[in-house]
Amino acid sequence: MAHVTRRSLLVGSGALLSTAALAACGGGGESAGPGPSGSLRWWDHFSALQKFHADWAAQQSQDLGKQVEYTYNDVSRSAEALQLANQSNQLPDVYSNVLDLPLSALVAEGWVHELQLSDEALARLPEGSLTEGITSLDGKVYGLPLFTSQQYAAAHWFNTDITTAAGLDPDDPPTTYDEYRAALEAIKAKGDGAAPMILALGGTARMREQIDDLAQVAGFPGFQGMKYATGEYAYDDDTYVNAIEFWKELNDSSLILAGSGGLTVADARSRWGAGVAGFFPDGPWCAGGVKNVAPAFVEKLGVGPILVPQAGTPVVTYRGAPGAQFFVAGSSADPEAASRLVESMTTTEYQAGLAGGMDQPPLDLSVVQDADVIEPYRKLAGWFEETVRRGPEAVVANPQIAQVEAASKPISPHLGDIVQGYLGGDITDLRGALKSLSDAFSADREQAIATATAAGAQVSLDDYAFPEWVPGQDWTPPSAG
Amino acid sequence: MARPLTSEPALAAAPPQGKVLRTPPKGQRVGTRKQTLWIWLFLMPTIVLYGAYTLYPIVASYWYSLVEWNGFQAEQRFVGISNYRAVIADPAFWSSVKITLVFMLLVAPARILLSLLLAIALNSPKLPFRNLFRTVYFLPVVTTTAIVGVVMQFVFDPSSGPVTSMLRLVGVEQGIDLLGDSGTALTTAAAVYVWKFFGITMVYWMAALQTIPSELYEAARIDGAGAWHIFRHITLPLLTPFLLIITVLTVEDTFHAFDLMQTMTGGGPFFSTEIIEIYIYRWAFNASIPQLGFASAAAVLFGVLVMVVGVLQAWALYAGRKSRRELS
């Protein structure tokens, strides 16, 4: 056997290390686009659909004759994961849309590939599913909408064991601020150790959504702080102030679980599923989320609709057109197979499974009525169908607004931060903080419009005003009118 | 047999005294070149890794700080120093600077003094199980920081955590939300940080204590000095040079609390624990549209702050060595 000297050992080790380092540096090309064996990679962030999507990937592997590798990423990490994947040329073939960029920017940057949907697949989509500027550009479809836009994030889920013990009727949930406060007081008075409600105050993005919803149903004539008729920002409107003050009052009355200040949505839902609180404001996906973390708790679920300040207030909220949920990567080595995978999501079988996952309701809300879902979820889908209307969107009326959206910058502190700060006592002048928020949004939009105009876009502040909008009715885009 | 790095012929060919050597003989030149080659070869892994993972990101962040880029789009628009202007004009940046400095002021003295006292106790040969205690106190240092952060959320849970349970035992019925209240979150995080990392400072102190000759203690005891006088007139003066270095090292260390803070509080509630590292991370990765240029400008400014501490560190090393030379 050859004698190994210390030097030859070191030289050999160095050579091995160098080889390993070179191999690691050069691995990107092999794993870019499809997986190493020519498979399709599919990433998404839908926690309630993890099992269903894993099963669907296995089934599609057989149907497509190609391995489909499904990966779930937590929503808070998904954008970062895609950002890093793109920079290292490893975007998955199919991915869910967590990018806060307009479709035109994604197309221009090569993030997305045109979807090659068959006529049968297009026919299966409900009318109005595809919207120019949102899912399509120049008639080409780039993003598949999966969920209905007829939904809101501020439903009031409750633990029927706790509410029943407190003398509340699960079939007659609270619908107004007063009724809700009385229900929480009843749970507190019962004194069984459960908190009346839990709130994910650490999940500031969700807080923002829920206060937007509560303000809207209380009469705010717009969405996300912007009035439909005039296009002006008015977060300091009474409807916003009152909705936040309502939560503040509940918090100050110790009706919200102590420690909610730092809870993320997932943490809050897990704790609520463990039976620590009676009520939990959340979106329709709550049922699917709970099913994932505490299956035994699903049968205890009850749900109430979004709350209105006073009895008799008409319940109506507004949402834009259905967004694009799934894209095929512009760098996909096999966009045809990736498109077929996305197309499979339009089938009745997938839509039924999607409804059964109890995440966001599917595009065709009527599917929920016959799907394998719990009764509260079915009831909530029915409320969505009755109360959520189509609201105006600047980018639909003028697709060039996408350039303004691309030039916009994030605003901080945001509405969710302000809610957290006000409930925690860090903000004392709520209306002042909301006014500053409106001003910050207005200033940012003005700079974004200036940037877009300088780049040749035909846009102006007037694009955000819809004086013809009629409250309580579906908005009709100009091209469809 | 392995060949020697300096060859004999080169030595044999040394010039006679009195002559000026302008060019080394050929054999010596070859030997020196080979030696240099080996030195570079062995340095190469460090140079490559340090270059790729330290120097390149530093240089890249300087470039990114001068462009507007969201990480999603290829276009990096050169904007000069406007990112720096925006960072300096952002009150949240100065708030994070303030929080970082307050955190440092809370943590560094506690870490240095507590670990000194513990090191003195653990350095005593009379202490039973001192090796066990050393291990126990050092254990948090080797525990994964992110896991400590997550576990501490449960420990301080105001509805069912063990801290709340203990408070209930002493009659405090309403749980205190130590991490969820902006008035207590930073102090609580600082306490956890001190517990997590004071073991490493303790090791520094123990190493320093072992440099003090035992004869000095014996002589002092023979002269009738008590524990306090020994500490005051022997231990403390001889530890002073180390105090400078340990202080600077600890202060510099407190600027890197991202993993613990991110997992324990995420910078909240309402930004009350948002140290600069979390501020940078928020704009680089957590914003709806990432602002990598803006975040890089904040990172460069943070780097300047750390650099100032680095200069102090260099000065402390110099002063420490000088002081030790004087003492010896």
mmCIF file of C-alpha atoms in Angstrom, chain A residues 63-249:
data_model
loop_
_atom_site.group_PDB
_atom_site.id
_atom_site.type_symbol
_atom_site.label_atom_id
_atom_site.label_comp_id
_atom_site.label_asym_id
_atom_site.label_seq_id
_atom_site.Cartn_x
_atom_site.Cartn_y
_atom_site.Cartn_z
ATOM 1 C CA ASP A 63 -51.494 11.535 -15.872
ATOM 2 C CA LEU A 64 -48.651 13.658 -17.250
ATOM 3 C CA GLY A 65 -46.125 10.826 -17.302
ATOM 4 C CA LYS A 66 -43.753 13.154 -15.505
ATOM 5 C CA GLN A 67 -42.800 13.360 -11.848
ATOM 6 C CA VAL A 68 -44.510 16.320 -10.141
ATOM 7 C CA GLU A 69 -42.646 17.459 -7.035
ATOM 8 C CA TYR A 70 -44.969 19.408 -4.755
ATOM 9 C CA THR A 71 -43.563 21.706 -2.029
ATOM 10 C CA TYR A 72 -45.540 23.741 0.483
ATOM 11 C CA ASN A 73 -43.928 26.982 1.721
ATOM 12 C CA ASP A 74 -45.229 28.992 4.641
ATOM 13 C CA VAL A 75 -46.850 32.157 3.318
ATOM 14 C CA SER A 76 -44.498 34.403 5.281
ATOM 15 C CA ARG A 77 -41.509 32.833 3.568
ATOM 16 C CA SER A 78 -42.935 32.246 0.088
ATOM 17 C CA ALA A 79 -42.047 35.581 -1.513
ATOM 18 C CA GLU A 80 -38.508 35.386 -0.155
ATOM 19 C CA ALA A 81 -38.177 31.802 -1.407
ATOM 20 C CA LEU A 82 -39.302 32.806 -4.910
ATOM 21 C CA GLN A 83 -37.040 35.857 -4.898
ATOM 22 C CA LEU A 84 -34.003 33.728 -4.044
ATOM 23 C CA ALA A 85 -35.051 30.946 -6.427
ATOM 24 C CA ASN A 86 -35.315 33.430 -9.281
ATOM 25 C CA GLN A 87 -31.921 34.952 -8.559
ATOM 26 C CA SER A 88 -30.317 31.506 -8.596
ATOM 27 C CA ASN A 89 -32.229 30.455 -11.732
ATOM 28 C CA GLN A 90 -34.193 27.814 -9.871
ATOM 29 C CA LEU A 91 -37.778 29.007 -10.118
ATOM 30 C CA PRO A 92 -40.240 26.123 -9.835
ATOM 31 C CA ASP A 93 -42.202 25.311 -12.990
ATOM 32 C CA VAL A 94 -45.514 26.096 -11.297
ATOM 33 C CA TYR A 95 -45.895 28.448 -8.354
ATOM 34 C CA SER A 96 -48.582 30.282 -6.461
ATOM 35 C CA ASN A 97 -48.785 34.047 -6.709
ATOM 36 C CA VAL A 98 -47.371 35.762 -3.642
ATOM 37 C CA LEU A 99 -45.573 38.442 -5.637
ATOM 38 C CA ASP A 100 -46.889 41.923 -5.082
ATOM 39 C CA LEU A 101 -46.079 43.004 -8.626
ATOM 40 C CA PRO A 102 -48.544 43.702 -11.424
ATOM 41 C CA LEU A 103 -48.906 41.048 -14.097
ATOM 42 C CA SER A 104 -47.367 43.247 -16.796
ATOM 43 C CA ALA A 105 -44.158 43.595 -14.757
ATOM 44 C CA LEU A 106 -44.013 39.832 -14.180
ATOM 45 C CA VAL A 107 -44.453 39.178 -17.900
ATOM 46 C CA ALA A 108 -41.846 41.785 -18.832
ATOM 47 C CA GLU A 109 -39.338 40.282 -16.404
ATOM 48 C CA GLY A 110 -39.858 36.727 -17.625
ATOM 49 C CA TRP A 111 -41.297 35.503 -14.339
ATOM 50 C CA VAL A 112 -44.321 33.979 -16.033
ATOM 51 C CA HIS A 113 -45.049 32.015 -19.189
ATOM 52 C CA GLU A 114 -48.248 32.167 -21.147
ATOM 53 C CA LEU A 115 -50.664 29.464 -20.036
ATOM 54 C CA GLN A 116 -51.595 27.118 -22.853
ATOM 55 C CA LEU A 117 -55.140 26.347 -21.746
ATOM 56 C CA SER A 118 -57.346 24.169 -23.948
ATOM 57 C CA ASP A 119 -60.791 25.342 -25.056
ATOM 58 C CA GLU A 120 -62.330 22.775 -22.694
ATOM 59 C CA ALA A 121 -60.441 24.232 -19.751
ATOM 60 C CA LEU A 122 -61.419 27.778 -20.666
ATOM 61 C CA ALA A 123 -65.034 26.689 -20.977
ATOM 62 C CA ARG A 124 -64.923 25.194 -17.492
ATOM 63 C CA LEU A 125 -63.991 28.536 -15.921
ATOM 64 C CA PRO A 126 -66.964 30.545 -14.647
ATOM 65 C CA GLU A 127 -67.832 33.666 -16.579
ATOM 66 C CA GLY A 128 -65.738 36.681 -15.619
ATOM 67 C CA SER A 129 -62.885 34.588 -14.220
ATOM 68 C CA LEU A 130 -60.278 36.025 -16.562
ATOM 69 C CA THR A 131 -59.620 39.735 -16.435
ATOM 70 C CA GLU A 132 -57.361 41.792 -18.658
ATOM 71 C CA GLY A 133 -54.589 43.290 -16.532
ATOM 72 C CA ILE A 134 -55.128 40.797 -13.693
ATOM 73 C CA THR A 135 -54.900 37.331 -15.248
ATOM 74 C CA SER A 136 -54.368 38.195 -18.909
ATOM 75 C CA LEU A 137 -52.495 40.640 -21.103
ATOM 76 C CA ASP A 138 -53.378 41.382 -24.725
ATOM 77 C CA GLY A 139 -55.750 38.431 -24.681
ATOM 78 C CA LYS A 140 -53.088 35.960 -23.537
ATOM 79 C CA VAL A 141 -53.749 34.158 -20.255
ATOM 80 C CA TYR A 142 -50.818 34.155 -17.815
ATOM 81 C CA GLY A 143 -52.362 33.376 -14.449
ATOM 82 C CA LEU A 144 -55.033 30.911 -13.424
ATOM 83 C CA PRO A 145 -57.549 32.207 -10.905
ATOM 84 C CA LEU A 146 -58.443 29.512 -8.437
ATOM 85 C CA PHE A 147 -60.499 31.194 -5.764
ATOM 86 C CA THR A 148 -63.557 33.370 -5.845
ATOM 87 C CA SER A 149 -63.128 37.022 -5.042
ATOM 88 C CA GLN A 150 -66.482 36.836 -3.243
ATOM 89 C CA GLN A 151 -65.063 36.437 0.259
ATOM 90 C CA TYR A 152 -63.900 38.420 3.249
ATOM 91 C CA ALA A 153 -61.346 37.864 6.010
ATOM 92 C CA ALA A 154 -63.428 38.972 8.996
ATOM 93 C CA ALA A 155 -65.809 36.070 9.609
ATOM 94 C CA HIS A 156 -66.263 35.216 13.292
ATOM 95 C CA TRP A 157 -65.436 31.607 13.993
ATOM 96 C CA PHE A 158 -66.300 30.189 17.376
ATOM 97 C CA ASN A 159 -65.786 27.112 19.508
ATOM 98 C CA THR A 160 -69.290 25.720 19.945
ATOM 99 C CA ASP A 161 -68.372 23.929 23.178
ATOM 100 C CA ILE A 162 -67.411 27.216 24.797
ATOM 101 C CA THR A 163 -70.231 29.310 23.363
ATOM 102 C CA THR A 164 -72.884 26.690 24.184
ATOM 103 C CA ALA A 165 -71.596 26.423 27.749
ATOM 104 C CA ALA A 166 -71.957 30.215 27.964
ATOM 105 C CA GLY A 167 -75.600 29.921 26.906
ATOM 106 C CA LEU A 168 -75.157 31.082 23.307
ATOM 107 C CA ASP A 169 -77.005 29.551 20.379
ATOM 108 C CA PRO A 170 -74.543 28.336 17.714
ATOM 109 C CA ASP A 171 -77.286 28.709 15.081
ATOM 110 C CA ASP A 172 -77.847 32.338 15.987
ATOM 111 C CA PRO A 173 -74.358 33.889 16.025
ATOM 112 C CA PRO A 174 -73.811 37.575 16.815
ATOM 113 C CA THR A 175 -74.097 39.909 13.857
ATOM 114 C CA THR A 176 -73.616 43.362 15.421
ATOM 115 C CA TYR A 177 -70.955 44.934 17.613
ATOM 116 C CA ASP A 178 -73.320 44.931 20.630
ATOM 117 C CA GLU A 179 -74.335 41.298 20.169
ATOM 118 C CA TYR A 180 -70.719 40.274 19.770
ATOM 119 C CA ARG A 181 -69.636 42.163 22.896
ATOM 120 C CA ALA A 182 -72.502 40.548 24.844
ATOM 121 C CA ALA A 183 -71.440 37.096 23.628
ATOM 122 C CA LEU A 184 -67.857 37.723 24.779
ATOM 123 C CA GLU A 185 -69.097 38.993 28.153
ATOM 124 C CA ALA A 186 -71.169 35.834 28.533
ATOM 125 C CA ILE A 187 -68.101 33.650 27.985
ATOM 126 C CA LYS A 188 -66.100 35.752 30.431
ATOM 127 C CA ALA A 189 -68.879 35.542 33.022
ATOM 128 C CA LYS A 190 -69.038 31.774 32.660
ATOM 129 C CA GLY A 191 -65.437 31.724 33.935
ATOM 130 C CA ASP A 192 -64.432 28.313 32.622
ATOM 131 C CA GLY A 193 -60.870 29.497 32.023
ATOM 132 C CA ALA A 194 -61.319 30.112 28.313
ATOM 133 C CA ALA A 195 -60.723 33.632 27.037
ATOM 134 C CA PRO A 196 -63.702 35.172 25.217
ATOM 135 C CA MET A 197 -61.741 35.700 22.005
ATOM 136 C CA ILE A 198 -58.264 35.490 20.497
ATOM 137 C CA LEU A 199 -56.887 37.932 17.939
ATOM 138 C CA ALA A 200 -53.751 37.534 15.801
ATOM 139 C CA LEU A 201 -52.479 41.043 16.498
ATOM 140 C CA GLY A 202 -48.948 40.018 15.528
ATOM 141 C CA GLY A 203 -50.200 39.143 12.039
ATOM 142 C CA THR A 204 -50.439 42.766 10.999
ATOM 143 C CA ALA A 205 -51.225 41.984 7.356
ATOM 144 C CA ARG A 206 -54.332 40.062 8.462
ATOM 145 C CA MET A 207 -55.290 42.848 10.881
ATOM 146 C CA ARG A 208 -55.181 45.217 7.953
ATOM 147 C CA GLU A 209 -57.481 42.996 5.889
ATOM 148 C CA GLN A 210 -59.958 42.542 8.706
ATOM 149 C CA ILE A 211 -60.205 46.232 9.566
ATOM 150 C CA ASP A 212 -60.581 47.019 5.845
ATOM 151 C CA ASP A 213 -63.510 44.578 5.794
ATOM 152 C CA LEU A 214 -65.091 45.887 8.994
ATOM 153 C CA ALA A 215 -64.818 49.489 7.764
ATOM 154 C CA GLN A 216 -66.293 48.558 4.404
ATOM 155 C CA VAL A 217 -69.299 46.769 5.854
ATOM 156 C CA ALA A 218 -69.772 49.715 8.229
ATOM 157 C CA GLY A 219 -70.236 51.921 5.189
ATOM 158 C CA PHE A 220 -66.802 52.989 3.948
ATOM 159 C CA PRO A 221 -67.466 53.612 0.236
ATOM 160 C CA GLY A 222 -64.254 52.117 -1.063
ATOM 161 C CA PHE A 223 -61.536 49.564 -0.392
ATOM 162 C CA GLN A 224 -58.203 49.653 1.390
ATOM 163 C CA GLY A 225 -58.673 53.241 2.449
ATOM 164 C CA MET A 226 -59.423 54.572 -1.041
ATOM 165 C CA LYS A 227 -62.857 55.899 -1.894
ATOM 166 C CA TYR A 228 -64.234 54.465 -5.127
ATOM 167 C CA ALA A 229 -66.060 57.599 -6.249
ATOM 168 C CA THR A 230 -63.233 60.086 -5.849
ATOM 169 C CA GLY A 231 -60.074 57.971 -5.636
ATOM 170 C CA GLU A 232 -58.938 59.829 -2.499
ATOM 171 C CA TYR A 233 -57.383 58.056 0.473
ATOM 172 C CA ALA A 234 -59.390 58.399 3.679
ATOM 173 C CA TYR A 235 -58.188 55.933 6.285
ATOM 174 C CA ASP A 236 -59.172 58.516 8.878
ATOM 175 C CA ASP A 237 -62.834 58.017 7.956
ATOM 176 C CA ASP A 238 -65.192 57.367 10.903
ATOM 177 C CA THR A 239 -65.794 53.822 9.702
ATOM 178 C CA TYR A 240 -62.115 52.921 10.174
ATOM 179 C CA VAL A 241 -61.824 54.754 13.482
ATOM 180 C CA ASN A 242 -64.962 53.077 14.858
ATOM 181 C CA ALA A 243 -63.911 49.587 13.761
ATOM 182 C CA ILE A 244 -60.510 49.941 15.444
ATOM 183 C CA GLU A 245 -62.060 51.546 18.534
ATOM 184 C CA PHE A 246 -64.374 48.543 18.809
ATOM 185 C CA TRP A 247 -61.405 46.169 19.020
ATOM 186 C CA LYS A 248 -59.660 48.550 21.404
ATOM 187 C CA GLU A 249 -62.665 48.479 23.709
#
